[in-house]
Amino acid sequence: MATLREIELRLKSVRNIEKITKSMKMIASTKMVKAQRAMGSAKSYGVANEAIFKTATPNEPLKRKLFVVISSDKGLCGGVHSALSKLTRRALADPTSDIDPESPIVVIGDKAKAQLSRALPKNLILTVNQIGKDVPTFADAAGVADLILQTGAKYDTIVLVHNKFLSVISYEATMREVQPQPVLEKSDGFRKYDQEEDATSNLAQFTLANAIYSGLVEGHAAEISARRNAMDNASKNAGDMIGSLQMKYNRGRQAAITNELVDIITGASAL
């Protein structure tokens, strides 16, 4: 059984942890408002992309996909990052799908990189970090899009894997397809019009940056809400642990005092 001194030290450490988790919850709550505001304005980028891709349906099956996994460098937010890694691994390992299992993967964020580098090291072609410390900007997304296009990887289509923000207490790992320049040029909707090659190329680059920006901002909001919930649960668990340890400490202290009283009374009666 633990001594009173050991229980007292444990109580002190758990109280310190509770202070940290409560502070992190307050910080996440403050950031949540900013993240939701940015997500609301960024959704217009995603809507614009959807309007374009409705008229750019591919005419043939696209087996080799470039997966762009959008996570971040920070943890302490539940299963936000592992959900993205699991979804990517399931998509590549699904025997019923026509996805090439050797499809290349681009990872944004160190957390998903650490998980996928163990499970699919041969598929990784590019990793990007230092994005998402604050609310992501379109410049961040455009920089990532440029890096992806510069890799020279061979793929038929691009699939973004990111967390979809549902509410302040829930999120969902989802996939969204972005069509590259060759698919846009061959689609029936685009072949109706005479277009310059540079125009289609610029449009493909812009829609990729748009999609990445939308995924970054929505994933950032999901991560902040998940961190807030995780810190709230951690604070509640720390409170429960403090109550349990305090009861053990009080019982041990009462037992020690009772034993001392018994010794005093026994000694007095002996006299």
CSV table of C-alpha atoms in Angstrom, one decimal:
chain,number,residue,atom,x,y,z
A,1,MET,CA,0.0,0.0,0.0
A,2,ALA,CA,1.3,3.5,-0.8
A,3,THR,CA,2.5,5.7,2.0
A,4,LEU,CA,0.9,9.0,2.8
A,5,ARG,CA,4.0,10.8,1.4
A,6,GLU,CA,3.6,8.9,-1.9
A,7,ILE,CA,-0.1,9.7,-2.1
A,8,GLU,CA,0.6,13.4,-1.4
A,9,LEU,CA,3.2,13.5,-4.2
A,10,ARG,CA,0.8,11.9,-6.6
A,11,LEU,CA,-1.9,14.3,-5.7
A,12,LYS,CA,0.4,17.2,-6.3
A,13,SER,CA,1.4,15.9,-9.8
A,14,VAL,CA,-2.2,15.2,-10.8
A,15,ARG,CA,-3.3,18.7,-9.7
A,16,ASN,CA,-0.5,20.2,-11.8
A,17,ILE,CA,-1.7,18.1,-14.8
A,18,GLU,CA,-5.2,19.3,-14.3
A,19,LYS,CA,-4.0,22.9,-14.4
A,20,ILE,CA,-2.3,22.3,-17.7
A,21,THR,CA,-5.2,20.5,-19.3
A,22,LYS,CA,-7.6,23.2,-18.2
A,23,SER,CA,-5.3,25.9,-19.7
A,24,MET,CA,-5.1,24.0,-22.9
A,25,LYS,CA,-8.9,23.7,-23.1
A,26,MET,CA,-9.2,27.4,-22.6
A,27,ILE,CA,-6.7,28.1,-25.4
A,28,ALA,CA,-8.4,25.7,-27.7
A,29,SER,CA,-11.8,27.3,-27.0
A,30,THR,CA,-10.4,30.7,-27.9
A,31,LYS,CA,-8.8,29.3,-31.1
A,32,MET,CA,-12.0,27.5,-32.0
A,33,VAL,CA,-13.9,30.7,-32.8
A,34,LYS,CA,-11.1,31.9,-35.1
A,35,ALA,CA,-10.9,28.5,-36.8
A,36,GLN,CA,-14.7,28.3,-37.4
A,37,ARG,CA,-14.7,31.8,-38.9
A,38,ALA,CA,-11.9,30.9,-41.3
A,39,MET,CA,-13.6,27.7,-42.2
A,40,GLY,CA,-16.8,29.5,-43.1
A,41,SER,CA,-15.0,31.8,-45.5
A,42,ALA,CA,-12.9,29.0,-47.0
A,43,LYS,CA,-15.9,26.8,-47.9
A,44,SER,CA,-16.6,29.1,-50.9
A,45,TYR,CA,-13.3,27.7,-52.4
A,46,GLY,CA,-14.6,24.2,-52.0
A,47,VAL,CA,-18.0,25.1,-53.5
A,48,ALA,CA,-16.2,26.6,-56.5
A,49,ASN,CA,-14.2,23.5,-57.1
A,50,GLU,CA,-17.3,21.3,-56.9
A,51,ALA,CA,-19.0,23.4,-59.6
A,52,ILE,CA,-16.1,22.9,-61.9
A,53,PHE,CA,-15.7,19.1,-61.4
A,54,LYS,CA,-19.4,18.5,-62.0
A,55,THR,CA,-18.7,19.2,-65.7
A,56,ALA,CA,-15.3,17.4,-65.7
A,57,THR,CA,-16.3,13.7,-65.1
A,58,PRO,CA,-13.6,11.3,-66.4
A,59,ASN,CA,-14.3,9.1,-69.4
A,60,GLU,CA,-12.2,6.2,-68.2
A,61,PRO,CA,-11.4,4.6,-64.8
A,62,LEU,CA,-8.6,6.3,-62.9
A,63,LYS,CA,-6.6,3.7,-61.1
A,64,ARG,CA,-3.4,5.4,-60.0
A,65,LYS,CA,-4.3,8.0,-57.5
A,66,LEU,CA,-2.1,10.6,-55.7
A,67,PHE,CA,-3.2,10.7,-52.1
A,68,VAL,CA,-2.7,14.0,-50.3
A,69,VAL,CA,-3.1,13.4,-46.5
A,70,ILE,CA,-3.8,16.6,-44.7
A,71,SER,CA,-2.9,16.4,-41.0
A,72,SER,CA,-0.7,18.6,-38.7
A,73,ASP,CA,2.4,18.6,-36.5
A,74,LYS,CA,0.6,18.7,-33.2
A,75,GLY,CA,-0.9,16.0,-31.1
A,76,LEU,CA,-3.1,15.8,-27.9
A,77,CYS,CA,-6.2,15.9,-30.0
A,78,GLY,CA,-7.6,12.4,-29.8
A,79,GLY,CA,-7.7,10.2,-33.0
A,80,VAL,CA,-7.7,13.1,-35.5
A,81,HIS,CA,-4.5,12.0,-37.2
A,82,SER,CA,-4.9,8.2,-36.9
A,83,ALA,CA,-8.3,8.4,-38.6
A,84,LEU,CA,-6.6,9.9,-41.7
A,85,SER,CA,-3.9,7.2,-41.7
A,86,LYS,CA,-6.4,4.4,-41.3
A,87,LEU,CA,-8.6,5.7,-44.1
A,88,THR,CA,-5.6,5.9,-46.5
A,89,ARG,CA,-4.4,2.4,-45.6
A,90,ARG,CA,-7.9,1.0,-46.1
A,91,ALA,CA,-8.3,2.6,-49.5
A,92,LEU,CA,-5.0,1.2,-50.7
A,93,ALA,CA,-5.5,-2.3,-49.2
A,94,ASP,CA,-9.1,-2.7,-50.3
A,95,PRO,CA,-9.2,-5.7,-52.7
A,96,THR,CA,-12.6,-4.8,-54.1
A,97,SER,CA,-11.5,-1.3,-55.4
A,98,ASP,CA,-9.5,-0.6,-58.6
A,99,ILE,CA,-7.0,1.6,-56.8
A,100,ASP,CA,-3.4,0.9,-57.6
A,101,PRO,CA,-1.8,-0.2,-54.3
A,102,GLU,CA,1.5,1.5,-55.3
A,103,SER,CA,-0.2,4.9,-55.6
A,104,PRO,CA,2.0,7.7,-54.4
A,105,ILE,CA,1.2,9.6,-51.1
A,106,VAL,CA,1.9,13.1,-50.1
A,107,VAL,CA,1.6,13.9,-46.4
A,108,ILE,CA,1.1,17.3,-44.8
A,109,GLY,CA,2.0,17.2,-41.1
A,110,ASP,CA,4.5,15.2,-39.0
A,111,LYS,CA,1.8,13.1,-37.1
A,112,ALA,CA,0.4,11.3,-40.2
A,113,LYS,CA,3.9,11.1,-41.6
A,114,ALA,CA,5.1,9.1,-38.6
A,115,GLN,CA,2.2,6.7,-39.0
A,116,LEU,CA,2.3,6.2,-42.7
A,117,SER,CA,6.1,6.0,-43.0
A,118,ARG,CA,5.8,2.8,-40.9
A,119,ALA,CA,2.8,1.3,-42.8
A,120,LEU,CA,3.5,2.5,-46.4
A,121,PRO,CA,7.1,3.7,-46.6
A,122,LYS,CA,7.4,2.9,-50.3
A,123,ASN,CA,4.4,5.0,-51.3
A,124,LEU,CA,5.6,8.3,-49.6
A,125,ILE,CA,7.0,10.7,-52.2
A,126,LEU,CA,6.7,14.0,-50.3
A,127,THR,CA,6.2,15.3,-46.8
A,128,VAL,CA,5.5,18.8,-45.7
A,129,ASN,CA,5.4,20.2,-42.2
A,130,GLN,CA,5.3,23.6,-40.3
A,131,ILE,CA,1.7,24.2,-41.7
A,132,GLY,CA,-1.2,24.6,-39.4
A,133,LYS,CA,0.4,26.2,-36.4
A,134,ASP,CA,-2.1,29.0,-36.9
A,135,VAL,CA,-5.1,29.2,-39.2
A,136,PRO,CA,-3.8,28.0,-42.7
A,137,THR,CA,-3.7,30.6,-45.5
A,138,PHE,CA,-4.2,30.2,-49.2
A,139,ALA,CA,-0.5,31.0,-49.6
A,140,ASP,CA,0.3,27.8,-47.6
A,141,ALA,CA,-2.0,25.8,-49.9
A,142,ALA,CA,-0.6,27.3,-53.1
A,143,GLY,CA,3.0,26.4,-51.8
A,144,VAL,CA,2.0,22.8,-51.2
A,145,ALA,CA,0.3,22.6,-54.6
A,146,ASP,CA,3.5,23.8,-56.3
A,147,LEU,CA,5.6,21.2,-54.4
A,148,ILE,CA,3.2,18.4,-55.5
A,149,LEU,CA,3.4,19.4,-59.1
A,150,GLN,CA,7.2,19.7,-59.0
A,151,THR,CA,7.5,16.1,-57.7
A,152,GLY,CA,6.9,14.7,-61.2
A,153,ALA,CA,4.9,11.8,-59.8
A,154,LYS,CA,2.8,9.8,-62.2
A,155,TYR,CA,-0.9,9.7,-61.3
A,156,ASP,CA,-4.4,9.7,-63.0
A,157,THR,CA,-6.2,11.8,-60.3
A,158,ILE,CA,-5.6,13.4,-56.9
A,159,VAL,CA,-7.4,12.4,-53.7
A,160,LEU,CA,-7.4,14.7,-50.7
A,161,VAL,CA,-7.7,12.9,-47.3
A,162,HIS,CA,-8.8,15.3,-44.6
A,163,ASN,CA,-11.0,15.6,-41.6
A,164,LYS,CA,-14.5,17.0,-42.3
A,165,PHE,CA,-15.8,19.3,-39.5
A,166,LEU,CA,-19.3,18.2,-38.5
A,167,SER,CA,-19.8,20.0,-35.2
A,168,VAL,CA,-17.8,21.1,-32.2
A,169,ILE,CA,-17.9,17.6,-30.8
A,170,SER,CA,-17.6,15.5,-33.9
A,171,TYR,CA,-15.6,15.2,-37.1
A,172,GLU,CA,-15.2,12.6,-39.9
A,173,ALA,CA,-12.2,11.5,-42.0
A,174,THR,CA,-13.2,11.9,-45.7
A,175,MET,CA,-11.8,11.8,-49.2
A,176,ARG,CA,-12.3,14.3,-52.0
A,177,GLU,CA,-11.2,13.9,-55.6
A,178,VAL,CA,-9.5,16.6,-57.6
A,179,GLN,CA,-9.0,16.2,-61.3
A,180,PRO,CA,-5.6,17.1,-62.9
A,181,GLN,CA,-5.1,18.8,-66.2
A,182,PRO,CA,-5.2,15.7,-68.5
A,183,VAL,CA,-8.6,14.7,-67.1
A,184,LEU,CA,-10.0,18.2,-67.5
A,185,GLU,CA,-8.8,18.4,-71.1
A,186,LYS,CA,-10.4,14.9,-72.0
A,187,SER,CA,-13.7,15.4,-70.2
A,188,ASP,CA,-16.8,16.0,-72.3
A,189,GLY,CA,-17.7,19.2,-70.4
A,190,PHE,CA,-14.4,20.9,-71.3
A,191,ARG,CA,-14.1,19.6,-74.9
A,192,LYS,CA,-17.2,21.5,-75.9
A,193,TYR,CA,-15.2,24.7,-75.8
A,194,ASP,CA,-12.0,25.8,-77.4
A,195,GLN,CA,-9.4,26.5,-74.8
A,196,GLU,CA,-5.7,27.3,-74.7
A,197,GLU,CA,-3.4,24.8,-73.1
A,198,ASP,CA,-2.1,27.4,-70.6
A,199,ALA,CA,-5.7,28.2,-69.4
A,200,THR,CA,-6.4,24.5,-68.6
A,201,SER,CA,-3.1,24.1,-66.9
A,202,ASN,CA,-3.6,27.3,-64.8
A,203,LEU,CA,-7.2,26.1,-63.9
A,204,ALA,CA,-5.9,22.7,-62.8
A,205,GLN,CA,-3.3,24.3,-60.5
A,206,PHE,CA,-5.7,26.8,-59.1
A,207,THR,CA,-8.4,24.1,-58.3
A,208,LEU,CA,-5.7,22.0,-56.6
A,209,ALA,CA,-4.7,24.9,-54.4
A,210,ASN,CA,-8.4,25.7,-53.7
A,211,ALA,CA,-9.1,22.1,-52.6
A,212,ILE,CA,-6.0,21.9,-50.4
A,213,TYR,CA,-6.8,25.2,-48.8
A,214,SER,CA,-10.4,24.1,-48.1
A,215,GLY,CA,-9.1,20.8,-46.6
A,216,LEU,CA,-6.4,22.5,-44.5
A,217,VAL,CA,-8.8,25.0,-42.9
A,218,GLU,CA,-11.6,22.4,-42.3
A,219,GLY,CA,-9.0,20.0,-40.9
A,220,HIS,CA,-7.6,22.7,-38.7
A,221,ALA,CA,-11.1,23.4,-37.2
A,222,ALA,CA,-11.7,19.7,-36.6
A,223,GLU,CA,-8.3,19.4,-34.9
A,224,ILE,CA,-8.9,22.4,-32.6
A,225,SER,CA,-12.4,21.1,-31.6
A,226,ALA,CA,-11.0,17.6,-31.0
A,227,ARG,CA,-8.2,19.0,-28.8
A,228,ARG,CA,-10.7,21.0,-26.8
A,229,ASN,CA,-12.8,17.9,-26.2
A,230,ALA,CA,-9.7,15.8,-25.4
A,231,MET,CA,-8.5,18.4,-22.8
A,232,ASP,CA,-12.0,18.6,-21.4
A,233,ASN,CA,-12.1,14.9,-20.9
A,234,ALA,CA,-8.5,14.9,-19.5
A,235,SER,CA,-9.5,17.6,-17.0
A,236,LYS,CA,-12.5,15.6,-15.9
A,237,ASN,CA,-10.4,12.4,-15.5
A,238,ALA,CA,-7.8,14.4,-13.5
A,239,GLY,CA,-10.6,15.7,-11.2
A,240,ASP,CA,-11.9,12.1,-10.6
A,241,MET,CA,-8.4,10.9,-9.9
A,242,ILE,CA,-7.8,13.8,-7.4
A,243,GLY,CA,-11.1,12.9,-5.6
A,244,SER,CA,-10.0,9.2,-5.4
A,245,LEU,CA,-6.5,10.1,-4.2
A,246,GLN,CA,-7.8,12.6,-1.7
A,247,MET,CA,-10.1,10.0,-0.2
A,248,LYS,CA,-7.2,7.5,0.1
A,249,TYR,CA,-5.0,10.2,1.7
A,250,ASN,CA,-7.7,11.2,4.2
A,251,ARG,CA,-8.4,7.5,5.1
A,252,GLY,CA,-4.7,6.9,5.6
A,253,ARG,CA,-4.3,10.0,7.7
A,254,GLN,CA,-7.3,9.1,9.8
A,255,ALA,CA,-5.9,5.6,10.3
A,256,ALA,CA,-2.5,7.0,11.3
A,257,ILE,CA,-4.1,9.4,13.8
A,258,THR,CA,-6.3,6.5,15.2
A,259,ASN,CA,-3.2,4.3,15.7
A,260,GLU,CA,-1.4,7.1,17.5
A,261,LEU,CA,-4.4,7.7,19.8
A,262,VAL,CA,-4.6,4.0,20.5
A,263,ASP,CA,-0.8,4.0,21.5
A,264,ILE,CA,-1.4,7.0,23.7
A,265,ILE,CA,-4.4,5.5,25.5
A,266,THR,CA,-2.7,2.1,25.8
A,267,GLY,CA,0.4,3.8,27.4
A,268,ALA,CA,-1.8,5.9,29.7
A,269,SER,CA,-3.7,2.9,30.9
A,270,ALA,CA,-0.5,1.0,31.5
A,271,LEU,CA,0.6,3.7,34.0
